[in-house]
């Protein structure tokens, strides 16, 4: 199937989940009706976010483990499964960017910038068939976002003092550290080896290479910064208990 059609269907799918969540979330969470409009919007927005994680993370893991051809196209080229995975992600970030634009006063410019950057990054991967071995790698980072989403709901449901909240926090620290820091930094090293010390880079337009190089450095730096804040917050919370 045409990757742009996959992206279109993907964007429509996540949009439909968001719209549906407005109807069924009040039935699942009795407190929903007591939230203000901003929290209701945020809660509904976390539903497609969580659904995307539950789809994209297993797909990415499958590509990296079972797609034997993926490591032959680390810098340029694609496989059927890698293109499908990246096209679905492209579609999600189309939805994400549009929904943030609609609620820009709530989400703010930082979230909009994140959505646009991801949209461009995965859009370029679809159009130019570049770095398809690394697109799934960075989608695995979203596994830690699952626990951020759960944390939001636990706080809003008044469960901040519960054991589940503590367990979720520990899982957030552990998964973030393992996936984004340990695995992520190692993947970044291989990214630079593949792009700077192989001849395949000559097939990538300079501006495209520059975009991905800057994105890699920026994302690695942000992950380290966020991890520092998460660990610092976890230590503070542990001392308070």
PDB file of C-alpha atoms in Angstrom:
ATOM      1  CA  UNK A   1       0.000   0.000   0.000  1.00  0.00           C
ATOM      2  CA  UNK A   2       1.091   3.568  -0.678  1.00  0.00           C
ATOM      3  CA  UNK A   3       2.819   4.880   2.489  1.00  0.00           C
ATOM      4  CA  UNK A   4       0.951   8.179   2.256  1.00  0.00           C
ATOM      5  CA  UNK A   5      -2.363   6.334   2.279  1.00  0.00           C
ATOM      6  CA  UNK A   6      -1.180   4.445   5.367  1.00  0.00           C
ATOM      7  CA  UNK A   7      -0.291   7.776   6.976  1.00  0.00           C
ATOM      8  CA  UNK A   8      -3.693   9.207   6.068  1.00  0.00           C
ATOM      9  CA  UNK A   9      -5.587   6.208   7.457  1.00  0.00           C
ATOM     10  CA  UNK A  10      -3.366   6.354  10.534  1.00  0.00           C
ATOM     11  CA  UNK A  11      -4.162  10.039  11.147  1.00  0.00           C
ATOM     12  CA  UNK A  12      -7.886   9.356  10.736  1.00  0.00           C
ATOM     13  CA  UNK A  13      -7.680   6.350  13.057  1.00  0.00           C
ATOM     14  CA  UNK A  14      -6.071   8.291  15.921  1.00  0.00           C
ATOM     15  CA  UNK A  15      -8.526  11.145  15.369  1.00  0.00           C
ATOM     16  CA  UNK A  16     -11.452   8.723  15.619  1.00  0.00           C
ATOM     17  CA  UNK A  17     -10.056   7.327  18.877  1.00  0.00           C
ATOM     18  CA  UNK A  18      -9.764  10.849  20.275  1.00  0.00           C
ATOM     19  CA  UNK A  19     -13.347  11.697  19.298  1.00  0.00           C
ATOM     20  CA  UNK A  20     -14.653   8.383  20.636  1.00  0.00           C
ATOM     21  CA  UNK A  21     -12.863   8.921  23.963  1.00  0.00           C
ATOM     22  CA  UNK A  22     -14.986  12.011  24.534  1.00  0.00           C
ATOM     23  CA  UNK A  23     -18.041   9.764  24.635  1.00  0.00           C
ATOM     24  CA  UNK A  24     -16.863   6.671  26.502  1.00  0.00           C
ATOM     25  CA  UNK A  25     -14.288   8.111  28.912  1.00  0.00           C
ATOM     26  CA  UNK A  26     -17.027   9.583  31.159  1.00  0.00           C
ATOM     27  CA  UNK A  27     -18.464   6.057  31.482  1.00  0.00           C
ATOM     28  CA  UNK A  28     -15.094   4.577  32.437  1.00  0.00           C
ATOM     29  CA  UNK A  29     -14.033   7.356  34.806  1.00  0.00           C
ATOM     30  CA  UNK A  30     -16.859   8.717  36.996  1.00  0.00           C
ATOM     31  CA  UNK A  31     -14.657  11.682  37.955  1.00  0.00           C
ATOM     32  CA  UNK A  32     -14.420  12.801  34.325  1.00  0.00           C
ATOM     33  CA  UNK A  33     -17.584  14.912  34.528  1.00  0.00           C
ATOM     34  CA  UNK A  34     -16.156  16.803  37.515  1.00  0.00           C
ATOM     35  CA  UNK A  35     -12.993  17.828  35.663  1.00  0.00           C
ATOM     36  CA  UNK A  36     -12.758  21.217  34.004  1.00  0.00           C
ATOM     37  CA  UNK A  37     -12.627  21.444  30.201  1.00  0.00           C
ATOM     38  CA  UNK A  38      -8.829  21.548  30.119  1.00  0.00           C
ATOM     39  CA  UNK A  39      -8.412  18.329  32.098  1.00  0.00           C
ATOM     40  CA  UNK A  40     -11.159  16.653  30.061  1.00  0.00           C
ATOM     41  CA  UNK A  41      -9.296  17.552  26.873  1.00  0.00           C
ATOM     42  CA  UNK A  42      -6.001  16.330  28.329  1.00  0.00           C
ATOM     43  CA  UNK A  43      -7.561  13.061  29.466  1.00  0.00           C
ATOM     44  CA  UNK A  44      -9.110  12.420  26.048  1.00  0.00           C
ATOM     45  CA  UNK A  45      -5.813  13.285  24.380  1.00  0.00           C
ATOM     46  CA  UNK A  46      -3.978  10.673  26.405  1.00  0.00           C
ATOM     47  CA  UNK A  47      -6.211   7.907  25.032  1.00  0.00           C
ATOM     48  CA  UNK A  48      -4.904   7.987  21.419  1.00  0.00           C
ATOM     49  CA  UNK A  49      -1.426   8.669  22.796  1.00  0.00           C
ATOM     50  CA  UNK A  50      -1.583   5.468  24.841  1.00  0.00           C
ATOM     51  CA  UNK A  51      -3.132   3.525  21.949  1.00  0.00           C
ATOM     52  CA  UNK A  52      -0.315   4.681  19.662  1.00  0.00           C
ATOM     53  CA  UNK A  53       2.263   3.459  22.165  1.00  0.00           C
ATOM     54  CA  UNK A  54       0.566   0.056  22.418  1.00  0.00           C
ATOM     55  CA  UNK A  55       0.659  -0.242  18.615  1.00  0.00           C
ATOM     56  CA  UNK A  56       3.976   1.353  17.650  1.00  0.00           C
ATOM     57  CA  UNK A  57       6.229  -0.127  20.341  1.00  0.00           C
ATOM     58  CA  UNK A  58       5.430  -3.820  19.569  1.00  0.00           C
ATOM     59  CA  UNK A  59       5.615  -3.108  15.825  1.00  0.00           C
ATOM     60  CA  UNK A  60       8.992  -1.429  16.216  1.00  0.00           C
ATOM     61  CA  UNK A  61      10.315  -4.273  18.350  1.00  0.00           C
ATOM     62  CA  UNK A  62       9.114  -6.772  15.743  1.00  0.00           C
ATOM     63  CA  UNK A  63      10.917  -4.888  12.962  1.00  0.00           C
ATOM     64  CA  UNK A  64      14.166  -4.720  14.908  1.00  0.00           C
ATOM     65  CA  UNK A  65      14.097  -8.374  15.972  1.00  0.00           C
ATOM     66  CA  UNK A  66      12.453 -10.270  13.122  1.00  0.00           C
ATOM     67  CA  UNK A  67      12.890  -8.164   9.985  1.00  0.00           C
ATOM     68  CA  UNK A  68      16.144  -9.656   8.697  1.00  0.00           C
ATOM     69  CA  UNK A  69      16.536  -7.072   5.934  1.00  0.00           C
ATOM     70  CA  UNK A  70      16.263  -4.018   8.174  1.00  0.00           C
ATOM     71  CA  UNK A  71      19.971  -3.894   8.971  1.00  0.00           C
ATOM     72  CA  UNK A  72      20.805  -3.799   5.269  1.00  0.00           C
ATOM     73  CA  UNK A  73      18.959  -0.486   5.003  1.00  0.00           C
ATOM     74  CA  UNK A  74      20.240   1.256   8.112  1.00  0.00           C
ATOM     75  CA  UNK A  75      20.878   4.555   6.337  1.00  0.00           C
ATOM     76  CA  UNK A  76      19.068   4.396   2.997  1.00  0.00           C
ATOM     77  CA  UNK A  77      16.313   2.103   1.770  1.00  0.00           C
ATOM     78  CA  UNK A  78      13.387   0.442   3.501  1.00  0.00           C
ATOM     79  CA  UNK A  79      11.540  -2.812   4.042  1.00  0.00           C
ATOM     80  CA  UNK A  80       7.790  -3.329   3.819  1.00  0.00           C
ATOM     81  CA  UNK A  81       7.451  -3.560   7.575  1.00  0.00           C
ATOM     82  CA  UNK A  82       9.694  -0.585   8.324  1.00  0.00           C
ATOM     83  CA  UNK A  83       7.798   1.594   5.859  1.00  0.00           C
ATOM     84  CA  UNK A  84       4.469   0.543   7.358  1.00  0.00           C
ATOM     85  CA  UNK A  85       5.681   1.269  10.904  1.00  0.00           C
ATOM     86  CA  UNK A  86       7.139   4.651  10.011  1.00  0.00           C
ATOM     87  CA  UNK A  87       4.091   5.627   7.932  1.00  0.00           C
ATOM     88  CA  UNK A  88       1.796   4.861  10.886  1.00  0.00           C
ATOM     89  CA  UNK A  89       4.000   7.061  13.084  1.00  0.00           C
ATOM     90  CA  UNK A  90       3.919   9.802  10.434  1.00  0.00           C
ATOM     91  CA  UNK A  91       0.124   9.660  10.490  1.00  0.00           C
ATOM     92  CA  UNK A  92       0.039   9.842  14.266  1.00  0.00           C
ATOM     93  CA  UNK A  93       2.163  12.983  14.324  1.00  0.00           C
ATOM     94  CA  UNK A  94      -0.086  14.554  11.679  1.00  0.00           C
ATOM     95  CA  UNK A  95      -3.009  14.000  14.051  1.00  0.00           C
ATOM     96  CA  UNK A  96      -0.947  15.107  17.056  1.00  0.00           C
ATOM     97  CA  UNK A  97       0.178  18.358  15.433  1.00  0.00           C
ATOM     98  CA  UNK A  98      -3.322  19.273  14.262  1.00  0.00           C
ATOM     99  CA  UNK A  99      -4.942  18.580  17.633  1.00  0.00           C
ATOM    100  CA  UNK A 100      -2.278  20.648  19.407  1.00  0.00           C
ATOM    101  CA  UNK A 101      -2.826  23.524  16.952  1.00  0.00           C
ATOM    102  CA  UNK A 102      -6.532  23.425  17.780  1.00  0.00           C
ATOM    103  CA  UNK A 103      -5.762  23.618  21.519  1.00  0.00           C
ATOM    104  CA  UNK A 104      -2.589  25.691  21.344  1.00  0.00           C
ATOM    105  CA  UNK A 105      -3.535  27.853  24.331  1.00  0.00           C
ATOM    106  CA  UNK A 106      -3.642  24.725  26.504  1.00  0.00           C
ATOM    107  CA  UNK A 107      -0.722  22.738  25.076  1.00  0.00           C
ATOM    108  CA  UNK A 108       1.624  25.641  24.379  1.00  0.00           C
ATOM    109  CA  UNK A 109       4.425  26.135  21.827  1.00  0.00           C
ATOM    110  CA  UNK A 110       6.728  23.491  23.318  1.00  0.00           C
ATOM    111  CA  UNK A 111       4.327  20.625  22.604  1.00  0.00           C
ATOM    112  CA  UNK A 112       3.601  22.085  19.177  1.00  0.00           C
ATOM    113  CA  UNK A 113       7.323  22.188  18.401  1.00  0.00           C
ATOM    114  CA  UNK A 114       7.666  18.556  19.508  1.00  0.00           C
ATOM    115  CA  UNK A 115       4.784  17.505  17.263  1.00  0.00           C
ATOM    116  CA  UNK A 116       6.098  19.405  14.238  1.00  0.00           C
ATOM    117  CA  UNK A 117       9.648  18.072  14.674  1.00  0.00           C
ATOM    118  CA  UNK A 118       8.401  14.479  14.881  1.00  0.00           C
ATOM    119  CA  UNK A 119       6.095  15.087  11.917  1.00  0.00           C
ATOM    120  CA  UNK A 120       8.988  16.325   9.785  1.00  0.00           C
ATOM    121  CA  UNK A 121      11.359  13.590  10.949  1.00  0.00           C
ATOM    122  CA  UNK A 122       9.035  10.714  10.106  1.00  0.00           C
ATOM    123  CA  UNK A 123       7.718  12.474   7.008  1.00  0.00           C
ATOM    124  CA  UNK A 124      11.243  12.752   5.612  1.00  0.00           C
ATOM    125  CA  UNK A 125      11.835   9.077   6.407  1.00  0.00           C
ATOM    126  CA  UNK A 126       8.752   8.168   4.357  1.00  0.00           C
ATOM    127  CA  UNK A 127       9.600  10.443   1.424  1.00  0.00           C
ATOM    128  CA  UNK A 128      13.349   9.792   1.155  1.00  0.00           C
ATOM    129  CA  UNK A 129      13.482   6.271   2.661  1.00  0.00           C
ATOM    130  CA  UNK A 130      16.245   7.139   5.091  1.00  0.00           C
ATOM    131  CA  UNK A 131      17.197   5.758   8.520  1.00  0.00           C
ATOM    132  CA  UNK A 132      14.483   3.100   8.559  1.00  0.00           C
ATOM    133  CA  UNK A 133      16.514   1.015  10.989  1.00  0.00           C
ATOM    134  CA  UNK A 134      16.527   3.941  13.434  1.00  0.00           C
ATOM    135  CA  UNK A 135      12.896   5.052  13.127  1.00  0.00           C
ATOM    136  CA  UNK A 136      11.708   1.965  15.072  1.00  0.00           C
ATOM    137  CA  UNK A 137      14.521   2.443  17.595  1.00  0.00           C
ATOM    138  CA  UNK A 138      13.325   5.900  18.534  1.00  0.00           C
ATOM    139  CA  UNK A 139       9.691   4.784  18.556  1.00  0.00           C
ATOM    140  CA  UNK A 140      10.687   2.376  21.331  1.00  0.00           C
ATOM    141  CA  UNK A 141      11.378   5.458  23.440  1.00  0.00           C
ATOM    142  CA  UNK A 142       7.609   5.932  23.646  1.00  0.00           C
ATOM    143  CA  UNK A 143       7.407   2.919  25.967  1.00  0.00           C
ATOM    144  CA  UNK A 144       8.355   5.225  28.846  1.00  0.00           C
ATOM    145  CA  UNK A 145       5.592   7.660  27.866  1.00  0.00           C
ATOM    146  CA  UNK A 146       3.063   4.962  28.725  1.00  0.00           C
ATOM    147  CA  UNK A 147       3.911   5.364  32.415  1.00  0.00           C
ATOM    148  CA  UNK A 148       3.747   9.165  32.144  1.00  0.00           C
ATOM    149  CA  UNK A 149       0.201   8.817  30.806  1.00  0.00           C
ATOM    150  CA  UNK A 150      -0.754   6.398  33.583  1.00  0.00           C
ATOM    151  CA  UNK A 151       0.709   8.767  36.156  1.00  0.00           C
ATOM    152  CA  UNK A 152      -1.514  11.592  34.898  1.00  0.00           C
ATOM    153  CA  UNK A 153      -4.660   9.515  35.324  1.00  0.00           C
ATOM    154  CA  UNK A 154      -3.596   8.295  38.769  1.00  0.00           C
ATOM    155  CA  UNK A 155      -3.055  11.876  39.946  1.00  0.00           C
ATOM    156  CA  UNK A 156      -6.403  13.047  38.554  1.00  0.00           C
ATOM    157  CA  UNK A 157      -8.193  10.098  40.173  1.00  0.00           C
ATOM    158  CA  UNK A 158      -6.747  10.964  43.583  1.00  0.00           C
ATOM    159  CA  UNK A 159      -4.458   7.933  43.741  1.00  0.00           C
ATOM    160  CA  UNK A 160      -1.189   9.754  44.302  1.00  0.00           C
ATOM    161  CA  UNK A 161      -0.687   8.038  47.672  1.00  0.00           C
ATOM    162  CA  UNK A 162      -1.495   4.559  46.370  1.00  0.00           C
ATOM    163  CA  UNK A 163       0.929   1.664  45.905  1.00  0.00           C
ATOM    164  CA  UNK A 164       0.056   1.596  42.195  1.00  0.00           C
ATOM    165  CA  UNK A 165       1.335   5.167  41.876  1.00  0.00           C
ATOM    166  CA  UNK A 166       4.654   4.171  43.449  1.00  0.00           C
ATOM    167  CA  UNK A 167       5.018   1.084  41.248  1.00  0.00           C
ATOM    168  CA  UNK A 168       4.207   3.117  38.149  1.00  0.00           C
ATOM    169  CA  UNK A 169       6.827   5.692  39.150  1.00  0.00           C
ATOM    170  CA  UNK A 170       9.490   3.029  39.607  1.00  0.00           C
ATOM    171  CA  UNK A 171       8.631   1.529  36.223  1.00  0.00           C
ATOM    172  CA  UNK A 172       8.877   4.976  34.639  1.00  0.00           C
ATOM    173  CA  UNK A 173      12.375   5.507  36.031  1.00  0.00           C
ATOM    174  CA  UNK A 174      13.504   2.006  35.065  1.00  0.00           C
ATOM    175  CA  UNK A 175      12.072   1.948  31.551  1.00  0.00           C
ATOM    176  CA  UNK A 176      13.203   5.505  30.803  1.00  0.00           C
ATOM    177  CA  UNK A 177      16.728   4.720  31.956  1.00  0.00           C
ATOM    178  CA  UNK A 178      17.010   1.423  30.077  1.00  0.00           C
ATOM    179  CA  UNK A 179      15.301   2.399  26.830  1.00  0.00           C
ATOM    180  CA  UNK A 180      16.076   6.077  26.374  1.00  0.00           C
ATOM    181  CA  UNK A 181      19.458   6.309  28.086  1.00  0.00           C
ATOM    182  CA  UNK A 182      21.235   2.938  27.886  1.00  0.00           C
ATOM    183  CA  UNK A 183      19.716   1.648  24.646  1.00  0.00           C
ATOM    184  CA  UNK A 184      19.178   5.137  23.196  1.00  0.00           C
ATOM    185  CA  UNK A 185      22.758   6.320  23.660  1.00  0.00           C
ATOM    186  CA  UNK A 186      24.080   3.061  22.197  1.00  0.00           C
ATOM    187  CA  UNK A 187      21.775   3.474  19.187  1.00  0.00           C
ATOM    188  CA  UNK A 188      22.990   7.054  18.762  1.00  0.00           C
ATOM    189  CA  UNK A 189      26.587   5.844  18.639  1.00  0.00           C
ATOM    190  CA  UNK A 190      25.685   3.376  15.886  1.00  0.00           C
ATOM    191  CA  UNK A 191      23.786   6.157  14.106  1.00  0.00           C
ATOM    192  CA  UNK A 192      26.970   8.208  13.876  1.00  0.00           C
ATOM    193  CA  UNK A 193      29.048   5.203  12.865  1.00  0.00           C
ATOM    194  CA  UNK A 194      26.606   4.359  10.089  1.00  0.00           C
ATOM    195  CA  UNK A 195      26.274   7.918   8.790  1.00  0.00           C
ATOM    196  CA  UNK A 196      29.807   9.244   9.219  1.00  0.00           C
ATOM    197  CA  UNK A 197      31.985   6.215   8.581  1.00  0.00           C
ATOM    198  CA  UNK A 198      30.200   4.531   5.691  1.00  0.00           C
ATOM    199  CA  UNK A 199      29.851   5.459   2.068  1.00  0.00           C
ATOM    200  CA  UNK A 200      26.063   5.392   2.157  1.00  0.00           C
ATOM    201  CA  UNK A 201      25.864   8.978   3.384  1.00  0.00           C
ATOM    202  CA  UNK A 202      26.651  10.209  -0.103  1.00  0.00           C
ATOM    203  CA  UNK A 203      23.148   9.138  -1.117  1.00  0.00           C
ATOM    204  CA  UNK A 204      21.513  11.412   1.474  1.00  0.00           C
ATOM    205  CA  UNK A 205      20.939  15.087   0.590  1.00  0.00           C
ATOM    206  CA  UNK A 206      23.087  17.229   2.898  1.00  0.00           C
ATOM    207  CA  UNK A 207      20.121  19.081   4.415  1.00  0.00           C
ATOM    208  CA  UNK A 208      18.362  15.784   5.200  1.00  0.00           C
ATOM    209  CA  UNK A 209      21.497  14.443   6.883  1.00  0.00           C
ATOM    210  CA  UNK A 210      21.862  17.700   8.830  1.00  0.00           C
ATOM    211  CA  UNK A 211      18.256  17.464  10.045  1.00  0.00           C
ATOM    212  CA  UNK A 212      18.702  13.949  11.382  1.00  0.00           C
ATOM    213  CA  UNK A 213      22.097  14.694  12.885  1.00  0.00           C
ATOM    214  CA  UNK A 214      20.750  17.712  14.775  1.00  0.00           C
ATOM    215  CA  UNK A 215      17.655  15.754  15.838  1.00  0.00           C
ATOM    216  CA  UNK A 216      19.812  12.950  17.178  1.00  0.00           C
ATOM    217  CA  UNK A 217      21.975  15.276  19.244  1.00  0.00           C
ATOM    218  CA  UNK A 218      18.978  17.255  20.500  1.00  0.00           C
ATOM    219  CA  UNK A 219      16.947  14.190  21.450  1.00  0.00           C
ATOM    220  CA  UNK A 220      19.858  12.559  23.267  1.00  0.00           C
ATOM    221  CA  UNK A 221      20.470  15.746  25.217  1.00  0.00           C
ATOM    222  CA  UNK A 222      16.785  16.097  26.121  1.00  0.00           C
ATOM    223  CA  UNK A 223      16.579  12.466  27.249  1.00  0.00           C
ATOM    224  CA  UNK A 224      19.529  12.977  29.585  1.00  0.00           C
ATOM    225  CA  UNK A 225      17.984  16.186  30.931  1.00  0.00           C
ATOM    226  CA  UNK A 226      14.579  14.556  31.473  1.00  0.00           C
ATOM    227  CA  UNK A 227      16.115  11.503  33.103  1.00  0.00           C
ATOM    228  CA  UNK A 228      17.998  13.725  35.544  1.00  0.00           C
ATOM    229  CA  UNK A 229      14.743  15.458  36.463  1.00  0.00           C
ATOM    230  CA  UNK A 230      12.831  12.175  36.783  1.00  0.00           C
ATOM    231  CA  UNK A 231      15.467  10.633  39.065  1.00  0.00           C
ATOM    232  CA  UNK A 232      15.653  13.827  41.105  1.00  0.00           C
ATOM    233  CA  UNK A 233      11.868  13.840  41.503  1.00  0.00           C
ATOM    234  CA  UNK A 234      11.820  10.147  42.444  1.00  0.00           C
ATOM    235  CA  UNK A 235      14.448  10.667  45.143  1.00  0.00           C
ATOM    236  CA  UNK A 236      12.520  13.642  46.521  1.00  0.00           C
ATOM    237  CA  UNK A 237       9.291  11.629  46.598  1.00  0.00           C
ATOM    238  CA  UNK A 238      11.011   8.694  48.302  1.00  0.00           C
ATOM    239  CA  UNK A 239      12.412  10.940  51.026  1.00  0.00           C
ATOM    240  CA  UNK A 240       8.992  12.502  51.589  1.00  0.00           C
ATOM    241  CA  UNK A 241       7.527   9.060  52.299  1.00  0.00           C
TER     242      UNK A 241
END
